[in-house]
Amino acid sequence: MYEDNITKENILSLDKKDDLAGFRSRFYIPHRTIYMDGNSLGLLSKDSEKSLLRLLQEWKTLGIKGWMEGERPWFWFAEEMGALAATIVGARPEEVILSGTTTINIHALVSSFYNPHGKKVKILADELNFPSDIYALKGQLKLRGFDPGKHLVLAKADKNGLLNEQHIVDLMDDETALVFLPSVIYSTGQLLNMELLTAEAHKRNICIGFDCSHSVGAIDHSFNEWDVDFALWCSYKYLNGGPGSAAFYYVNKKHFNKQPLLAGWVGYQKEKQFDMLQEFIPSPNAGRWQISSPGILGSSAIEGSLKIIFEAGICNIRKKSLKLTSLLAELLQKKIISKYKDCKIVTPLAEEKRGGHIAIEHPEAIRINEALKQKGIIPDLRPPNIIRIAPVALYNTFEEVWEVVETLKEIIDKKEYELYDKQNKYVT
Ligand SMILES: *Cc1c(COP(=O)(O)O)cnc(C)c1O
């Protein structure tokens, strides 16, 4: 994609031509740091700081009245944020809700979408899935009296560590009750073809849901067009909502008649929630899967961060993200990988097959990660041997990508990682 001899000058001109360059100054970038970890925890923006401070002010001055009299009444906050987020995933406003956390939402939705009957009792997922998702699926199977050892089918990765869509499709059979997969695999950065997988699942009369924690905010989605049954995603990665902020879920309108089995009072018809009746009358839309009071304070930063994403435009974000990761992959290839056989890029290089980060495999990943941090670069480690580098379209520059590769090259060429401990001590 880039010319043969990429120079620092070429790179600086990419930053000058970048239409999204102005958004960087809306973020707080940690001092003297090249932050390449937005796929684990996105950075705070000034817009998010403002929406968070407004919430504090409202709580201070309005007390309980904030539920109805806040600038965005707290009572409708989950629905309003859902309607805003719906536009970046290609959904209708009433199909998306800000609620709970990713794993809680997996439990809440899978309990309604997994309806074992006759010989259709299995759940199909994949062996690379985020562990929490697998724990939740196993728990759901046990709750229904099934044996995860037999009834959870995990598609295997190929020898390159990648999943093959056709292999997943071949595993969808007349015993499959539900398919649940990631959009982007958190470790390798591979993006699955959700449209194809959804069409194939539906041909076989199987419901399909996706965990999009590693794609929403970095990639545009078309849930309605693809007819995805349900999806969920966290808001603290590419959505920059802050550590532990509430997550989102999507339920296709055609499933608004399904019953939430993990019911709670916030899933009640909104207008009647405070009638405090013992019989559960669910909200007529996706709101019915909410369980508890929305975490207003903890998720108020999302309002500001969604505002930035709309201003930038999710398709422009995806375009720049692909340019950043293409440059990163190309520089890594030329400057490092071509020289060292034990280092490789795991992420597929075709644009339609990758998310927002590039994953590098190296036997010394743990120590290289330490060395990078000592030099002011924040990557992300997935032990034992994967380093993830996520240049984020809204706040990273092409120059930073260049610097990361130069630094990494120096660490590997001079074996600087040998100064560090082999043990992974950090949480990332
Ligand atoms: C980040 C992430 C989670 C996090 O789950 P929480 O319940 O929000 O802690 C779960 N699944 C995937 C695939 C993720 O990327």
mmCIF file of C-alpha atoms and ligand atoms in Angstrom, residues 39-40 100-106 129-133 182 184 186 211-214 232 234-237 244-245 247 388, ligand 1:
data_model
loop_
_atom_site.group_PDB
_atom_site.id
_atom_site.type_symbol
_atom_site.label_atom_id
_atom_site.label_comp_id
_atom_site.label_asym_id
_atom_site.label_seq_id
_atom_site.Cartn_x
_atom_site.Cartn_y
_atom_site.Cartn_z
ATOM 1 C CA ASN A 39 -8.344 -1.664 22.395
ATOM 2 C CA SER A 40 -8.052 -2.407 26.104
ATOM 3 C CA GLY A 100 -24.999 -3.778 32.722
ATOM 4 C CA THR A 101 -21.624 -5.081 31.633
ATOM 5 C CA THR A 102 -20.554 -7.335 28.806
ATOM 6 C CA THR A 103 -20.583 -10.601 30.711
ATOM 7 C CA ILE A 104 -23.865 -9.790 32.488
ATOM 8 C CA ASN A 105 -25.413 -9.006 29.100
ATOM 9 C CA ILE A 106 -24.184 -12.313 27.683
ATOM 10 C CA ASN A 129 -13.132 -16.610 22.479
ATOM 11 C CA PHE A 130 -12.564 -14.255 25.415
ATOM 12 C CA PRO A 131 -12.547 -16.520 28.514
ATOM 13 C CA SER A 132 -15.365 -14.626 30.248
ATOM 14 C CA ASP A 133 -17.666 -15.330 27.278
ATOM 15 C CA PRO A 182 -16.786 -12.560 18.605
ATOM 16 C CA VAL A 184 -13.013 -9.324 16.206
ATOM 17 C CA TYR A 186 -9.441 -10.128 21.041
ATOM 18 C CA ASP A 211 -19.687 -10.103 21.112
ATOM 19 C CA CYS A 212 -18.517 -6.917 19.404
ATOM 20 C CA SER A 213 -16.375 -5.550 22.259
ATOM 21 C CA HIS A 214 -13.354 -5.402 19.961
ATOM 22 C CA LEU A 232 -23.347 -6.874 22.857
ATOM 23 C CA CYS A 234 -18.327 -3.050 26.152
ATOM 24 C CA SER A 235 -17.870 0.699 26.065
ATOM 25 C CA TYR A 236 -14.421 1.157 27.575
ATOM 26 C CA LYS A 237 -12.310 0.022 24.602
ATOM 27 C CA GLY A 244 -15.792 -0.336 33.891
ATOM 28 C CA SER A 245 -18.388 1.890 32.241
ATOM 29 C CA ALA A 247 -21.929 -1.887 28.249
ATOM 30 C CA ARG A 388 -1.086 -6.182 20.553
HETATM 31 C C1 LIG B 1 -13.528 -6.609 26.962
HETATM 32 C C2 LIG B 1 -14.302 -7.854 26.741
HETATM 33 C C3 LIG B 1 -15.123 -8.374 27.744
HETATM 34 C C4 LIG B 1 -15.203 -7.691 29.103
HETATM 35 O O1 LIG B 1 -16.226 -8.161 29.855
HETATM 36 P P1 LIG B 1 -16.770 -7.341 31.114
HETATM 37 O O2 LIG B 1 -17.883 -8.181 31.563
HETATM 38 O O3 LIG B 1 -17.173 -5.997 30.616
HETATM 39 O O4 LIG B 1 -15.666 -7.227 32.106
HETATM 40 C C5 LIG B 1 -15.834 -9.537 27.475
HETATM 41 N N1 LIG B 1 -15.746 -10.155 26.277
HETATM 42 C C6 LIG B 1 -14.957 -9.679 25.287
HETATM 43 C C7 LIG B 1 -14.891 -10.383 23.980
HETATM 44 C C8 LIG B 1 -14.214 -8.518 25.496
HETATM 45 O O5 LIG B 1 -13.435 -8.050 24.518
#
